[in-house]
């Protein structure tokens, strides 16, 4: 399934992430997934939220540099080998994974994997045809 991910650059100093997360909470934005990567003076925060378009509008209004990207959100059983099956299907079909991160879901016994690939629709079709995702 497709998800809308927001990438935000934060200054790499104490309190910036806390301020950012508090701002989301203050505006009743439900944070569903988060990934943080260091890039020297700035950090790159990738988030999935319940209201992505509203969140981007808020961030731009408050001068937070951000971008909206479609990514794959794949629900997988939380057991050894689940991610391997997904990656194998993508690799066998020449689809590169630029980055990925995982988080727990409200679905018991499952995790959710966020995948950034070049062609979301093709990747989804291949994973569905292989029976790896529904």
mmCIF file of C-alpha atoms in Angstrom:
data_model
loop_
_atom_site.group_PDB
_atom_site.id
_atom_site.type_symbol
_atom_site.label_atom_id
_atom_site.label_comp_id
_atom_site.label_asym_id
_atom_site.label_seq_id
_atom_site.Cartn_x
_atom_site.Cartn_y
_atom_site.Cartn_z
ATOM 1 C CA UNK A 1 0.000 0.000 0.000
ATOM 2 C CA UNK A 2 1.186 3.511 -0.687
ATOM 3 C CA UNK A 3 1.883 5.936 2.131
ATOM 4 C CA UNK A 4 2.815 9.592 2.131
ATOM 5 C CA UNK A 5 6.062 10.275 3.927
ATOM 6 C CA UNK A 6 7.269 13.699 4.980
ATOM 7 C CA UNK A 7 10.995 14.428 5.081
ATOM 8 C CA UNK A 8 12.082 17.319 7.296
ATOM 9 C CA UNK A 9 15.525 18.823 7.879
ATOM 10 C CA UNK A 10 16.236 19.645 11.522
ATOM 11 C CA UNK A 11 19.268 21.414 12.909
ATOM 12 C CA UNK A 12 21.448 18.805 14.614
ATOM 13 C CA UNK A 13 21.427 20.244 18.151
ATOM 14 C CA UNK A 14 19.755 19.378 21.456
ATOM 15 C CA UNK A 15 16.027 20.029 21.626
ATOM 16 C CA UNK A 16 15.270 20.321 17.913
ATOM 17 C CA UNK A 17 13.683 16.887 17.607
ATOM 18 C CA UNK A 18 11.737 17.401 20.844
ATOM 19 C CA UNK A 19 10.457 20.777 19.589
ATOM 20 C CA UNK A 20 9.441 19.248 16.271
ATOM 21 C CA UNK A 21 7.578 16.335 17.860
ATOM 22 C CA UNK A 22 5.889 18.689 20.342
ATOM 23 C CA UNK A 23 4.718 20.905 17.474
ATOM 24 C CA UNK A 24 3.080 17.856 15.855
ATOM 25 C CA UNK A 25 1.381 16.951 19.135
ATOM 26 C CA UNK A 26 0.203 20.538 19.671
ATOM 27 C CA UNK A 27 -1.576 20.346 16.303
ATOM 28 C CA UNK A 28 -3.101 16.903 17.021
ATOM 29 C CA UNK A 29 -1.040 15.177 14.340
ATOM 30 C CA UNK A 30 -0.714 11.444 14.972
ATOM 31 C CA UNK A 31 2.852 10.300 14.374
ATOM 32 C CA UNK A 32 2.712 6.771 12.937
ATOM 33 C CA UNK A 33 6.359 6.189 11.956
ATOM 34 C CA UNK A 34 9.648 8.006 12.384
ATOM 35 C CA UNK A 35 13.172 7.599 11.065
ATOM 36 C CA UNK A 36 16.080 9.891 11.903
ATOM 37 C CA UNK A 37 19.374 10.058 10.005
ATOM 38 C CA UNK A 38 22.321 12.284 10.794
ATOM 39 C CA UNK A 39 23.761 14.560 8.134
ATOM 40 C CA UNK A 40 26.479 16.598 9.935
ATOM 41 C CA UNK A 41 24.878 19.913 10.898
ATOM 42 C CA UNK A 42 21.355 18.742 10.084
ATOM 43 C CA UNK A 43 19.323 15.640 10.680
ATOM 44 C CA UNK A 44 16.885 14.185 8.193
ATOM 45 C CA UNK A 45 13.645 13.147 9.852
ATOM 46 C CA UNK A 46 11.249 10.989 7.876
ATOM 47 C CA UNK A 47 7.744 10.645 9.271
ATOM 48 C CA UNK A 48 4.425 9.076 8.368
ATOM 49 C CA UNK A 49 1.452 10.843 9.943
ATOM 50 C CA UNK A 50 -2.335 10.633 9.848
ATOM 51 C CA UNK A 51 -2.783 13.969 8.006
ATOM 52 C CA UNK A 52 0.177 14.347 5.619
ATOM 53 C CA UNK A 53 -1.101 17.228 3.482
ATOM 54 C CA UNK A 54 -2.187 19.255 6.529
ATOM 55 C CA UNK A 55 1.167 18.524 8.153
ATOM 56 C CA UNK A 56 3.130 19.733 5.116
ATOM 57 C CA UNK A 57 1.055 22.925 5.015
ATOM 58 C CA UNK A 58 1.731 23.493 8.722
ATOM 59 C CA UNK A 59 5.456 22.834 8.336
ATOM 60 C CA UNK A 60 5.755 25.229 5.408
ATOM 61 C CA UNK A 61 3.750 27.862 7.284
ATOM 62 C CA UNK A 62 6.225 27.574 10.168
ATOM 63 C CA UNK A 63 9.281 27.557 7.842
ATOM 64 C CA UNK A 64 10.322 23.944 8.431
ATOM 65 C CA UNK A 65 12.018 22.706 5.205
ATOM 66 C CA UNK A 66 10.124 19.588 4.113
ATOM 67 C CA UNK A 67 9.123 17.377 1.189
ATOM 68 C CA UNK A 68 6.283 14.907 0.616
ATOM 69 C CA UNK A 69 7.127 11.549 -0.987
ATOM 70 C CA UNK A 70 5.085 8.436 -1.761
ATOM 71 C CA UNK A 71 6.599 5.284 -0.281
ATOM 72 C CA UNK A 72 5.505 1.672 0.107
ATOM 73 C CA UNK A 73 4.061 0.682 3.459
ATOM 74 C CA UNK A 74 4.122 -3.105 3.730
ATOM 75 C CA UNK A 75 2.562 -5.060 6.595
ATOM 76 C CA UNK A 76 4.629 -8.170 7.336
ATOM 77 C CA UNK A 77 4.453 -10.933 9.929
ATOM 78 C CA UNK A 78 6.843 -10.184 12.787
ATOM 79 C CA UNK A 79 8.932 -13.316 12.286
ATOM 80 C CA UNK A 80 12.379 -14.143 10.889
ATOM 81 C CA UNK A 81 12.535 -14.142 7.087
ATOM 82 C CA UNK A 82 9.523 -11.915 6.353
ATOM 83 C CA UNK A 83 11.639 -9.015 5.155
ATOM 84 C CA UNK A 84 13.906 -11.367 3.210
ATOM 85 C CA UNK A 85 10.967 -12.514 1.058
ATOM 86 C CA UNK A 86 10.078 -8.934 0.168
ATOM 87 C CA UNK A 87 13.648 -7.943 -0.638
ATOM 88 C CA UNK A 88 14.218 -11.090 -2.717
ATOM 89 C CA UNK A 89 11.181 -10.392 -4.935
ATOM 90 C CA UNK A 90 12.293 -6.795 -5.466
ATOM 91 C CA UNK A 91 15.911 -7.757 -6.202
ATOM 92 C CA UNK A 92 14.928 -10.531 -8.639
ATOM 93 C CA UNK A 93 12.945 -7.946 -10.581
ATOM 94 C CA UNK A 94 15.647 -5.285 -10.635
ATOM 95 C CA UNK A 95 14.010 -2.969 -8.105
ATOM 96 C CA UNK A 96 16.477 -1.218 -5.809
ATOM 97 C CA UNK A 97 15.557 -0.181 -2.276
ATOM 98 C CA UNK A 98 16.923 3.324 -1.659
ATOM 99 C CA UNK A 99 16.121 3.168 2.055
ATOM 100 C CA UNK A 100 13.841 1.419 4.489
ATOM 101 C CA UNK A 101 12.706 1.590 8.089
ATOM 102 C CA UNK A 102 10.303 -0.413 10.206
ATOM 103 C CA UNK A 103 7.866 0.184 13.021
ATOM 104 C CA UNK A 104 5.371 -1.795 15.044
ATOM 105 C CA UNK A 105 1.700 -1.628 14.165
ATOM 106 C CA UNK A 106 -1.562 -2.044 15.993
ATOM 107 C CA UNK A 107 -1.986 -5.341 14.138
ATOM 108 C CA UNK A 108 -0.884 -8.039 16.568
ATOM 109 C CA UNK A 109 2.129 -10.061 15.416
ATOM 110 C CA UNK A 110 3.006 -7.752 12.526
ATOM 111 C CA UNK A 111 5.441 -4.987 11.750
ATOM 112 C CA UNK A 112 5.214 -2.367 9.045
ATOM 113 C CA UNK A 113 8.102 -1.766 6.659
ATOM 114 C CA UNK A 114 8.485 1.517 4.819
ATOM 115 C CA UNK A 115 10.332 1.085 1.519
ATOM 116 C CA UNK A 116 11.512 3.810 -0.837
ATOM 117 C CA UNK A 117 11.756 2.337 -4.332
ATOM 118 C CA UNK A 118 11.809 3.879 -7.792
ATOM 119 C CA UNK A 119 8.487 2.433 -8.982
ATOM 120 C CA UNK A 120 5.922 1.967 -6.199
ATOM 121 C CA UNK A 121 3.185 0.581 -8.447
ATOM 122 C CA UNK A 122 5.403 -2.035 -10.085
ATOM 123 C CA UNK A 123 6.865 -3.082 -6.729
ATOM 124 C CA UNK A 124 3.375 -3.435 -5.248
ATOM 125 C CA UNK A 125 2.179 -5.506 -8.202
ATOM 126 C CA UNK A 126 5.211 -7.811 -8.004
ATOM 127 C CA UNK A 127 4.930 -8.310 -4.230
ATOM 128 C CA UNK A 128 1.199 -8.991 -4.538
ATOM 129 C CA UNK A 129 1.689 -11.473 -7.403
ATOM 130 C CA UNK A 130 4.373 -13.283 -5.382
ATOM 131 C CA UNK A 131 1.932 -13.598 -2.475
ATOM 132 C CA UNK A 132 4.252 -11.661 -0.164
ATOM 133 C CA UNK A 133 1.668 -8.942 0.510
ATOM 134 C CA UNK A 134 -2.114 -8.776 0.205
#
